[in-house]
């Protein structure tokens, strides 16, 4: 007899008879294991295997790098010996000539040396910098220079190091051709690149399409191009990895794992980061883009750190200032001006891609934003900028299809608005943040969100996803439903419990908005999953789980207040029916199962949701068993804007009803109606289920900084239960 429950029963938080095997494991036919949890922490087997696998990969990489280093040293010694034999040395006379030639410049450029020294100190005091702000000292140095009328002669001293250049050439030539031989066929690679441009590039257009296409042709046209160009090889491999991860929604077994392309790219990461500048920024953006849909254990935390590095590179390059994008070429140099405009437009889009990723990661993880609106003054890309790339990328927008830049700008405007919602409603509460002031600000944000939703019609999106105008790549960014689910998620961000409005959930209007928005989000996610246009990412998984948890929160709170009486507190406009709860929770669970299968660490999130949904369904059935409570509220208690919300929900009805009917055609036969009714002292089943799931919700993401939306809602939920503690009887009017 064991002293603790087995691992399976401990994870399910169910009673264990402590035998070996226990009754549940024997009945379920699963392995029954006991771990002494009192002495040392437990580790999952898949987690240990993943660490062992990564350790073996690291050892193999270290061995390969050691071999390459030894080969490079041998080549270096041979070059040095050959140079000594041929007499290639710097003689004293040559050094004297260099000294004498530099004397006039030093004599005539003393004033300019002061400027160079100030610029050097300002740009290297805290590491390499390229953007010099007003506090760097350069502005003051320029004023001093102008006041004393220093000569404008420039002193340009470029230190040439032939030895380092030769070593760099040797390192490039010593790269093994094994990786280039493992590339996919040219036809398959072209399809993956086209898939990337048709889907992922719409949301993050920081790579020039023509550059990517020509890069693909060069890699397969010249066998040495892949080995000699580390940056191009890295970009190509990451694009293949991103595209492979996304085409899994069509056929999981069609292609090799995206990890293969990712590992091939990461073998050149050190060499690639030496490029610096905008190339390093693109590399980080590609890594973030890949980790959005990858199944890596530390995806969210590592992406947060990568985005932080990308933000600082943007500041370093001055991409947060509009003056960086001012053209400096002459008007008569048309070709040169066009090339510069193209490069500046790519920099502008790169900055806004970093901005969007900063908002996504910050909101999802509940962490402070890295880019503050007061620090930037960059305009969004103009839809007319598509003409710059028209001759490079043969995809002209038609009258029945939105331009690529218009889609990117519309999505970025949404990220901008969500960042403001998080800052104003989910930040730290200060004395000047009165409830009245914050409520007014929230109403303003709601109006801006409604305006953004109305502007979606300007994108000319297809109304019928099965029609001839719908693109065959199944990208969600050209789907009207995807923008509707963004709208619902933003409304959840607006009305769910937040630090600025502690009593927001006691308001019937807020509770109704939480319920309707979460219901709409669940239904649309289920529809996108059915039509195979959902984005399989941990961000989508978080959004679906948040919508489902908000749905359970709103319904359970309504049932709890109904238990106290019709006029006790915040309630929904009507009692959710049992069939409605079954359809909504089952649809959410199906999507959670489909998306979470790619993340072992988050795979159990649908189990937590199922336990909560089963409990709230039991409460709904018991509510129906109370004949004196099966009545809805009168329309006289509707808030002033209830009619407007009702009109909004009418637009969803054909879509929602068709989706629910297709998902659960016979759901009415699955609802047990013979459950016991409430007694005078029985608690809500969902309350007990939530308390048992609370630890699982806390450990859902394994984050050291626990302030994500799931935790905020869970804390509010638990605090409400503590305030609500006590046994309440169902009200009787008889």
XYZ file of C-alpha atoms in Angstrom:
734
model
C 0.000 0.000 0.000
C 1.422 3.352 -1.085
C 1.366 6.481 1.070
C 0.530 8.823 -1.813
C -1.789 8.758 -4.785
C -0.472 7.495 -8.112
C 0.628 9.962 -10.763
C -2.555 9.552 -12.825
C -4.937 10.107 -9.909
C -2.795 12.971 -8.621
C -2.950 14.674 -12.010
C -6.734 14.088 -12.223
C -7.145 15.154 -8.572
C -9.305 12.121 -7.940
C -9.353 9.615 -5.065
C -6.812 6.785 -5.355
C -6.993 3.464 -3.501
C -3.124 3.493 -3.410
C -2.776 -0.059 -4.674
C -0.478 -1.148 -7.475
C -2.051 -0.913 -9.907
C -4.834 1.218 -8.468
C -8.442 0.636 -9.359
C -8.749 3.520 -11.801
C -5.553 2.716 -13.735
C -6.482 -0.955 -13.906
C -9.937 -0.100 -15.215
C -8.613 2.475 -17.687
C -5.841 0.192 -18.874
C -3.062 2.736 -18.321
C 0.296 2.401 -16.601
C 0.103 3.040 -12.861
C 3.182 4.785 -11.488
C 3.979 6.184 -8.052
C 6.388 9.059 -7.536
C 7.606 10.246 -4.164
C 6.514 13.866 -4.401
C 7.568 14.661 -0.831
C 11.316 14.534 -1.526
C 12.017 15.819 -5.013
C 10.064 17.566 -7.759
C 8.558 15.470 -10.510
C 9.439 15.834 -14.128
C 7.420 14.637 -17.041
C 8.923 11.867 -19.097
C 8.482 13.780 -22.366
C 10.183 16.797 -20.792
C 13.190 14.706 -19.719
C 13.366 13.055 -23.142
C 13.274 16.456 -24.831
C 16.158 17.683 -22.653
C 18.168 14.543 -23.398
C 17.513 14.950 -27.118
C 18.611 18.588 -27.067
C 21.712 17.615 -25.081
C 22.672 15.062 -27.713
C 22.140 17.655 -30.438
C 24.284 20.171 -28.548
C 27.074 17.621 -28.139
C 26.969 16.824 -31.846
C 27.090 20.530 -32.740
C 30.017 21.108 -30.358
C 31.940 18.258 -31.953
C 31.275 19.604 -35.447
C 32.314 23.117 -34.421
C 35.493 21.792 -32.802
C 36.408 19.994 -36.020
C 35.771 23.139 -38.075
C 37.835 25.240 -35.642
C 40.762 22.841 -35.856
C 40.566 22.901 -39.656
C 40.457 26.720 -39.681
C 43.510 26.910 -37.411
C 45.452 24.583 -39.696
C 44.557 26.732 -42.701
C 45.536 29.871 -40.764
C 48.960 28.467 -39.940
C 49.542 27.548 -43.562
C 48.618 31.080 -44.698
C 50.923 32.689 -42.129
C 53.827 30.488 -43.144
C 53.288 31.283 -46.834
C 53.171 35.025 -46.094
C 56.479 34.829 -44.182
C 58.143 33.059 -47.084
C 56.933 35.593 -49.663
C 57.983 38.508 -47.447
C 54.569 40.082 -47.094
C 55.356 42.216 -44.032
C 54.981 45.836 -43.045
C 58.427 47.481 -43.169
C 59.495 50.438 -41.034
C 59.594 52.648 -44.109
C 55.987 51.852 -44.917
C 55.002 52.641 -41.359
C 56.847 55.964 -41.612
C 54.994 56.779 -44.817
C 51.684 56.072 -43.131
C 52.641 58.310 -40.228
C 53.729 61.148 -42.456
C 50.633 60.929 -44.639
C 48.377 61.237 -41.617
C 50.091 64.349 -40.262
C 48.364 66.939 -42.505
C 44.965 65.533 -41.731
C 45.607 65.733 -38.024
C 46.782 69.313 -38.379
C 43.818 70.471 -40.423
C 41.056 68.456 -38.790
C 41.444 69.130 -35.079
C 37.955 70.558 -34.737
C 36.348 67.648 -36.559
C 38.187 65.228 -34.272
C 36.223 66.701 -31.371
C 32.972 65.866 -33.154
C 34.166 62.341 -33.895
C 35.191 61.774 -30.288
C 31.855 63.001 -28.945
C 29.992 60.847 -31.458
C 32.164 57.879 -30.579
C 31.545 58.268 -26.849
C 27.817 58.703 -27.362
C 27.515 55.737 -29.696
C 29.728 53.255 -27.844
C 29.294 54.098 -24.161
C 26.620 51.435 -23.712
C 27.375 49.238 -26.695
C 27.179 49.737 -30.441
C 24.492 52.217 -31.483
C 23.506 53.751 -34.773
C 20.627 56.043 -33.829
C 21.826 59.068 -31.824
C 19.070 60.888 -29.984
C 18.960 64.408 -28.635
C 20.580 63.394 -25.315
C 23.583 61.682 -26.915
C 25.741 64.840 -27.033
C 26.129 64.933 -30.799
C 23.645 67.792 -31.167
C 25.599 69.861 -28.642
C 28.874 69.026 -30.394
C 27.464 70.151 -33.736
C 26.400 73.469 -32.199
C 29.889 73.997 -30.794
C 31.384 73.151 -34.147
C 29.164 75.694 -35.929
C 29.974 78.448 -33.419
C 33.737 78.197 -33.887
C 33.492 77.716 -37.678
C 35.319 74.420 -37.786
C 36.297 73.195 -41.216
C 34.019 70.629 -42.818
C 36.888 68.464 -43.966
C 36.270 64.877 -43.065
C 38.858 62.561 -41.726
C 38.039 59.049 -42.856
C 40.325 56.398 -41.467
C 39.361 52.878 -42.354
C 41.401 50.169 -40.673
C 41.858 47.324 -43.102
C 42.563 43.895 -41.702
C 43.466 41.489 -44.472
C 44.186 38.745 -41.984
C 40.629 38.737 -40.560
C 39.125 38.855 -44.056
C 41.105 35.791 -45.090
C 40.006 33.933 -41.973
C 36.384 34.835 -42.713
C 36.752 33.471 -46.239
C 38.250 30.274 -44.883
C 35.413 29.872 -42.381
C 32.810 30.249 -45.123
C 34.582 27.784 -47.397
C 34.866 25.239 -44.582
C 31.097 25.016 -44.049
C 29.985 21.468 -44.671
C 27.803 20.757 -47.676
C 25.763 18.244 -45.687
C 23.019 20.762 -44.947
C 22.741 21.885 -48.572
C 22.340 18.265 -49.615
C 19.417 17.872 -47.170
C 17.380 20.637 -48.798
C 13.947 19.682 -50.146
C 13.393 19.436 -53.913
C 13.221 22.716 -55.805
C 9.554 22.284 -56.693
C 8.556 21.605 -53.087
C 10.645 24.523 -51.806
C 9.002 26.874 -54.310
C 5.567 25.768 -53.121
C 6.529 26.373 -49.499
C 7.875 29.836 -50.307
C 4.673 30.649 -52.204
C 2.645 29.421 -49.235
C 4.651 31.683 -46.928
C 4.056 34.704 -49.165
C 0.339 33.925 -49.444
C -0.265 33.586 -45.690
C 2.462 34.531 -43.192
C 3.857 37.388 -45.254
C 0.467 39.131 -45.181
C 0.723 39.637 -41.427
C 4.503 40.207 -41.245
C 5.710 41.699 -44.574
C 9.296 42.478 -43.552
C 10.948 40.398 -46.302
C 10.969 41.725 -49.893
C 9.082 39.116 -51.951
C 11.375 39.478 -54.962
C 14.431 39.000 -52.747
C 12.972 35.805 -51.333
C 12.050 34.420 -54.756
C 15.433 35.247 -56.292
C 17.117 33.774 -53.222
C 15.314 30.477 -53.830
C 16.385 30.371 -57.476
C 19.992 31.177 -56.559
C 20.188 28.423 -53.931
C 19.073 25.754 -56.391
C 20.859 27.302 -59.375
C 24.315 27.601 -57.797
C 25.462 24.710 -55.539
C 27.940 26.962 -53.702
C 25.466 29.793 -53.019
C 23.922 28.092 -49.975
C 27.291 27.460 -48.311
C 28.822 30.854 -49.101
C 25.864 33.051 -48.070
C 24.913 32.415 -44.457
C 22.234 35.113 -44.208
C 20.395 34.034 -47.359
C 20.593 30.378 -46.298
C 19.229 31.192 -42.845
C 16.301 33.195 -44.230
C 15.485 30.465 -46.728
C 15.534 27.698 -44.095
C 13.386 29.679 -41.627
C 10.839 30.471 -44.336
C 10.614 26.755 -45.128
C 10.187 25.968 -41.418
C 7.415 28.555 -40.971
C 5.579 27.433 -44.096
C 5.904 23.755 -43.164
C 4.440 24.384 -39.710
C 1.416 26.085 -41.273
C 0.683 23.631 -44.084
C 0.233 20.933 -41.463
C -3.383 22.050 -41.299
C -3.826 20.404 -44.698
C -1.869 17.166 -44.235
C 0.273 16.423 -41.194
C 2.180 13.596 -42.899
C 2.862 15.351 -46.199
C 6.150 17.051 -45.334
C 9.163 16.507 -43.094
C 9.096 18.145 -39.701
C 9.589 21.892 -39.517
C 12.253 21.186 -36.888
C 14.480 19.865 -39.697
C 14.552 23.225 -41.471
C 14.853 25.064 -38.158
C 17.850 23.015 -37.019
C 19.542 23.548 -40.371
C 19.050 27.305 -40.030
C 20.231 27.487 -36.423
C 23.572 25.942 -37.396
C 24.435 29.302 -39.032
C 22.940 31.596 -36.373
C 26.266 32.890 -35.017
C 27.547 33.752 -38.457
C 24.246 35.404 -39.398
C 24.098 37.694 -36.368
C 27.487 39.097 -37.325
C 25.759 40.858 -40.234
C 24.171 43.339 -37.824
C 21.777 46.111 -38.818
C 18.477 45.430 -40.516
C 19.539 41.877 -41.376
C 19.827 40.942 -37.698
C 16.384 42.440 -37.124
C 14.909 40.317 -39.906
C 16.554 37.227 -38.435
C 14.935 37.855 -35.041
C 11.567 38.514 -36.681
C 11.801 35.192 -38.512
C 12.664 33.401 -35.267
C 9.669 35.011 -33.541
C 7.440 34.111 -36.451
C 8.581 30.503 -36.303
C 8.182 30.216 -32.552
C 4.621 31.469 -32.827
C 3.623 28.189 -34.438
C 6.357 25.845 -33.236
C 5.965 23.187 -30.570
C 9.022 24.183 -28.548
C 8.665 23.938 -24.783
C 9.928 27.466 -24.044
C 8.213 29.159 -26.980
C 6.376 31.935 -25.157
C 9.182 32.986 -22.803
C 11.903 32.865 -25.458
C 9.742 34.807 -27.906
C 9.207 37.495 -25.271
C 12.973 37.880 -24.893
C 13.501 37.876 -28.654
C 10.909 40.603 -29.143
C 12.674 42.675 -26.491
C 15.949 42.365 -28.397
C 14.199 43.285 -31.642
C 12.757 46.423 -30.036
C 16.194 47.559 -28.958
C 17.605 46.953 -32.424
C 14.811 49.147 -33.801
C 15.785 51.910 -31.388
C 19.433 51.395 -32.282
C 18.704 51.783 -36.001
C 16.433 54.752 -35.383
C 13.430 52.996 -36.912
C 11.146 54.612 -34.330
C 11.714 58.079 -35.850
C 10.060 59.278 -39.049
C 13.189 61.224 -39.985
C 14.933 57.896 -40.622
C 12.734 57.314 -43.662
C 13.362 60.673 -45.360
C 14.803 60.195 -48.822
C 18.269 61.719 -49.245
C 18.804 61.042 -52.966
C 18.482 63.542 -55.776
C 15.229 63.688 -57.668
C 16.890 63.069 -61.032
C 18.369 59.778 -59.882
C 15.185 57.805 -60.390
C 16.544 54.273 -60.131
C 18.617 55.043 -57.062
C 15.696 56.820 -55.433
C 13.388 53.886 -56.135
C 15.865 51.456 -54.574
C 16.213 53.666 -51.503
C 12.432 54.037 -51.157
C 12.102 50.278 -51.390
C 14.698 49.765 -48.652
C 13.103 52.402 -46.423
C 9.679 50.852 -46.896
C 11.034 47.471 -45.797
C 12.525 49.125 -42.691
C 9.188 50.787 -41.935
C 7.357 47.482 -42.227
C 9.990 45.743 -40.118
C 9.410 48.233 -37.317
C 5.638 47.769 -37.376
C 6.089 43.990 -37.416
C 8.124 44.305 -34.219
C 5.415 46.595 -32.830
C 2.702 44.016 -33.583
C 4.708 41.172 -32.042
C 5.362 43.258 -28.939
C 1.617 43.778 -28.493
C 0.775 40.120 -29.116
C 3.331 38.703 -26.684
C 2.749 41.380 -24.041
C -1.030 40.935 -24.029
C -0.868 37.137 -24.135
C 1.662 36.834 -21.316
C 0.376 39.821 -19.348
C 3.773 41.527 -19.342
C 4.658 45.212 -19.827
C 4.932 46.458 -23.381
C 8.407 47.250 -24.696
C 7.366 49.948 -27.186
C 5.636 52.997 -25.712
C 3.572 55.239 -27.945
C 5.255 58.362 -26.565
C 8.598 57.174 -27.935
C 7.635 56.603 -31.577
C 6.542 58.829 -34.435
C 6.475 56.475 -37.398
C 3.636 56.499 -39.905
C 2.036 53.249 -40.987
C 2.843 51.963 -44.480
C 0.710 53.452 -47.214
C -1.337 51.130 -49.455
C 0.206 52.997 -52.401
C 3.572 51.526 -51.400
C 2.514 48.283 -53.089
C 3.521 49.953 -56.343
C 7.151 49.911 -55.216
C 7.107 46.110 -55.185
C 4.739 45.717 -58.154
C 7.537 45.014 -60.610
C 9.153 42.568 -58.209
C 6.245 40.483 -56.972
C 3.611 39.607 -59.555
C 0.519 39.834 -57.387
C -1.531 42.831 -58.424
C -4.565 43.482 -56.179
C -7.822 43.202 -58.068
C -11.084 45.004 -57.481
C -12.382 41.929 -55.644
C -9.319 41.456 -53.432
C -7.737 43.655 -50.775
C -4.157 44.798 -51.233
C -1.489 43.189 -49.095
C -0.519 46.466 -47.433
C -4.144 47.289 -46.562
C -4.466 43.982 -44.714
C -1.213 44.540 -42.829
C -2.170 48.095 -41.844
C -5.622 47.005 -40.649
C -4.154 44.228 -38.485
C -1.510 46.590 -37.089
C -4.189 49.139 -36.182
C -5.923 46.392 -34.217
C -2.689 45.570 -32.338
C -2.253 49.278 -31.635
C -5.763 49.494 -30.163
C -5.329 46.342 -28.053
C -2.092 47.741 -26.656
C -3.927 50.863 -25.545
C -6.654 48.726 -23.948
C -4.060 46.777 -22.002
C -2.229 49.924 -20.896
C -5.320 51.873 -19.826
C -7.375 49.041 -18.271
C -4.952 46.282 -17.279
C -1.997 48.332 -16.056
C -1.145 49.480 -12.561
C -3.885 51.480 -10.880
C -2.845 54.905 -9.656
C -4.677 57.490 -7.496
C -5.702 59.562 -10.524
C -7.425 56.549 -12.103
C -10.927 57.048 -10.727
C -13.668 54.616 -11.652
C -15.632 57.289 -13.498
C -12.618 58.358 -15.522
C -11.662 54.800 -16.437
C -15.260 53.956 -17.388
C -15.357 56.939 -19.743
C -12.055 55.872 -21.251
C -13.365 52.349 -21.744
C -16.416 53.673 -23.592
C -14.072 55.614 -25.882
C -12.070 52.468 -26.590
C -15.276 50.554 -27.319
C -16.243 53.198 -29.885
C -12.804 52.976 -31.518
C -13.074 49.193 -31.654
C -16.485 49.426 -33.326
C -15.009 51.858 -35.848
C -12.170 49.436 -36.569
C -14.702 46.672 -37.129
C -16.654 48.868 -39.540
C -13.463 49.628 -41.476
C -13.006 45.910 -42.095
C -15.544 46.268 -44.891
C -13.004 48.404 -46.764
C -10.718 45.377 -47.168
C -13.022 43.867 -49.834
C -12.989 40.421 -48.234
C -14.934 37.568 -49.871
C -18.332 36.909 -48.322
C -18.368 33.238 -49.297
C -15.318 31.148 -48.493
C -16.413 28.541 -51.012
C -16.884 31.057 -53.816
C -14.545 31.716 -56.745
C -13.162 34.893 -55.160
C -11.800 33.088 -52.108
C -8.075 32.286 -52.427
C -7.192 28.582 -52.475
C -4.444 28.933 -49.837
C -7.050 29.063 -47.030
C -5.308 31.964 -45.327
C -7.301 33.314 -42.419
C -6.090 36.868 -43.056
C -8.418 37.140 -46.057
C -11.350 35.672 -44.147
C -14.044 37.938 -42.745
C -14.588 35.567 -39.807
C -11.007 35.996 -38.622
C -11.519 39.732 -38.160
C -14.783 39.035 -36.338
C -12.974 36.800 -33.868
C -10.390 39.555 -33.345
C -13.268 41.895 -32.560
C -14.710 39.452 -30.010
C -11.320 38.944 -28.359
C -10.870 42.700 -28.027
C -14.297 43.041 -26.391
C -13.270 40.362 -23.901
C -10.135 42.380 -23.188
C -12.325 45.442 -22.611
C -14.975 43.961 -20.323
C -13.298 41.173 -18.375
C -12.124 41.909 -14.790
C -9.203 44.326 -14.710
C -7.222 46.214 -12.035
C -8.620 49.597 -13.089
C -12.241 48.529 -12.575
C -12.269 46.075 -9.702
C -16.065 45.810 -9.615
C -16.507 45.471 -13.357
C -17.956 41.962 -13.105
C -20.692 43.162 -10.736
C -22.190 45.111 -13.614
C -24.813 43.267 -15.682
C -23.706 45.078 -18.823
C -20.118 43.891 -18.437
C -21.187 40.347 -17.612
C -23.443 40.216 -20.673
C -20.603 41.493 -22.866
C -18.260 38.830 -21.491
C -20.832 36.136 -22.213
C -21.787 37.266 -25.727
C -18.195 37.997 -26.808
C -16.858 34.680 -25.532
C -19.755 32.813 -27.148
C -19.129 34.501 -30.493
C -15.386 33.864 -30.273
C -15.919 30.161 -29.526
C -18.366 29.759 -32.396
C -16.123 31.495 -34.925
C -13.031 29.575 -33.802
C -14.981 26.350 -34.282
C -15.998 27.483 -37.752
C -12.425 28.407 -38.699
C -11.241 25.036 -37.443
C -13.882 23.224 -39.458
C -12.971 25.178 -42.606
C -9.247 24.485 -41.945
C -8.336 28.146 -41.745
C -7.411 28.405 -38.068
C -3.855 29.381 -37.132
C -2.298 26.562 -35.119
C -0.248 28.629 -32.682
C 0.108 28.893 -28.922
C -1.371 32.394 -29.242
C -4.528 30.924 -30.784
C -4.586 28.259 -28.087
C -4.413 30.926 -25.405
C -7.189 32.951 -27.056
C -9.505 29.935 -27.370
C -8.880 28.867 -23.786
C -9.439 32.427 -22.580
C -12.734 32.604 -24.481
C -13.862 29.286 -22.999
C -12.847 30.245 -19.478
C -14.646 33.589 -19.821
C -17.757 31.761 -21.007
C -17.753 29.461 -17.960
C -17.056 32.451 -15.723
C -20.047 34.425 -17.027
C -22.479 31.494 -16.945
C -21.442 30.357 -13.470
C -21.689 33.877 -12.108
C -25.173 34.190 -13.575
C -26.275 30.914 -11.979
C -24.781 31.938 -8.657
C -26.683 35.224 -8.616
C -29.881 33.507 -9.757
C -29.522 31.248 -6.777
C -29.660 34.258 -4.493
C -32.651 35.847 -6.183
C -33.790 37.771 -9.271
C -32.471 41.151 -8.080
C -29.363 40.074 -6.203
C -26.581 41.177 -8.556
C -25.130 41.004 -12.046
C -27.011 38.559 -14.254
C -27.320 37.797 -17.935
C -30.279 38.985 -19.962
C -31.626 35.427 -20.038
C -30.794 31.993 -18.669
C -28.511 30.036 -21.034
C -30.273 26.830 -22.043
C -28.769 23.420 -21.502
C -28.525 22.766 -25.238
C -26.779 26.103 -25.714
C -24.187 25.321 -23.048
C -23.596 21.843 -24.481
C -23.015 23.196 -27.993
C -20.758 26.050 -26.906
C -18.588 24.089 -24.489
C -18.233 21.117 -26.811
C -17.242 23.378 -29.701
C -14.611 25.049 -27.521
C -13.302 21.707 -26.297
C -12.957 20.386 -29.853
C -10.876 23.387 -30.892
C -8.716 23.145 -27.765
C -8.002 19.487 -28.482
C -7.095 20.205 -32.108
C -4.787 23.134 -31.369
C -3.198 21.856 -28.145
C -2.001 18.589 -29.704
C 1.109 20.425 -30.902
C 2.175 21.484 -27.391
C 2.890 18.752 -24.856
C 3.147 21.249 -22.009
C -0.314 22.706 -22.759
C -2.025 19.538 -23.905
C -3.965 19.145 -20.666
C -5.640 22.559 -20.947
C -8.685 21.020 -22.622
C -8.999 18.611 -19.690
C -9.217 21.558 -17.297
C -11.851 23.188 -19.481
C -13.839 19.943 -19.750
C -14.002 19.612 -15.977
C -15.299 23.164 -15.629
C -17.783 22.832 -18.488
C -19.171 19.554 -17.114
C -19.706 21.228 -13.767
C -21.489 24.282 -15.171
C -23.641 21.991 -17.302
C -24.705 20.130 -14.167
C -25.665 23.462 -12.609
C -27.724 24.337 -15.674
C -29.614 21.064 -15.481
C -30.331 21.595 -11.795
C -31.573 25.084 -12.583
C -34.063 23.620 -15.026
C -35.258 21.255 -12.310
C -36.319 24.200 -10.136
C -39.772 25.071 -11.548
C -40.023 28.384 -9.748
C -36.709 29.550 -11.276
C -37.251 28.570 -14.908
C -38.183 32.072 -15.999
C -36.242 34.799 -17.740
C -35.848 38.375 -16.737
C -38.240 40.951 -18.087
C -37.040 43.205 -20.869
C -37.473 46.210 -18.601
C -34.092 45.549 -16.978
C -32.236 45.697 -20.286
C -29.461 48.301 -20.343
C -29.875 51.282 -22.683
C -27.653 49.826 -25.403
C -29.228 46.370 -25.300
C -31.061 47.008 -28.540
C -27.803 47.864 -30.302
C -26.147 44.704 -29.014
C -29.166 42.704 -30.060
C -28.858 44.097 -33.581
C -25.181 43.142 -33.582
C -25.988 39.617 -32.506
C -28.588 39.300 -35.269
C -25.747 39.596 -37.785
C -24.134 36.568 -36.184
C -27.212 34.369 -36.042
C -27.060 32.723 -39.506
C -23.361 32.057 -39.111
C -23.579 30.866 -35.498
C -26.609 28.665 -36.008
C -25.140 26.962 -39.074
C -21.848 26.347 -37.306
C -23.519 24.929 -34.208
C -25.825 22.737 -36.235
C -22.956 21.299 -38.232
C -20.914 20.629 -35.122
C -23.643 19.120 -32.968
C -26.552 17.900 -35.095
C -27.791 15.493 -32.430
C -26.615 17.272 -29.325
C -30.074 17.277 -27.753
C -29.931 13.531 -27.329
C -26.752 13.738 -25.249
C -28.085 15.912 -22.432
C -28.991 13.969 -19.289
C -32.149 15.370 -17.788
C -32.500 13.042 -14.809
C -29.963 14.782 -12.581
C -30.828 15.667 -9.041
C -32.096 19.136 -8.244
C -30.484 21.590 -5.890
C -30.955 21.173 -2.206
C -30.997 24.048 0.191
C -27.322 23.600 1.119
C -25.775 22.242 -2.091
C -23.006 24.430 -3.580
C -22.650 25.070 -7.275
C -20.822 22.243 -8.984
C -18.713 24.665 -10.992
C -17.463 26.303 -7.775
C -16.037 23.033 -6.517
C -14.621 22.215 -9.943
C -12.944 25.610 -10.196
C -11.293 25.255 -6.794
C -9.923 21.855 -7.795
C -8.675 23.263 -11.124
C -7.131 26.401 -9.656
C -3.657 24.890 -9.263
C -3.783 23.618 -12.841
C -4.684 27.105 -14.058
C -1.735 28.563 -12.143
C 0.708 26.065 -13.644
C -0.761 26.146 -17.130
C 2.075 28.075 -18.781
C 5.009 27.471 -16.389
C 5.820 31.175 -16.238
C 7.878 32.879 -13.588
C 5.877 36.082 -14.010
C 2.250 35.076 -13.460
C 0.112 37.980 -14.558
C -1.410 36.682 -17.775
C -5.143 37.067 -18.551
C -5.951 33.554 -17.333
C -4.458 34.353 -13.952
C -6.229 37.710 -13.707
C -9.602 36.130 -14.396
C -8.873 33.222 -12.043
C -7.918 35.558 -9.182
C -11.116 37.552 -9.656
C -13.114 34.332 -9.790
C -11.541 32.947 -6.625
C -11.951 36.240 -4.786
C -15.616 36.342 -5.716
C -16.109 32.796 -4.409
C -14.456 33.714 -1.117
C -16.762 36.718 -0.751
C -19.691 34.580 -1.741
C -18.867 31.824 0.767
C -21.850 30.520 2.689
C -24.850 28.412 1.883
C -27.639 30.121 -0.024
C -31.018 28.614 -0.618
C -32.834 28.902 -3.872
C -35.429 31.647 -3.618
C -39.051 30.573 -3.284
C -41.854 32.907 -4.113
C -44.538 30.388 -3.180
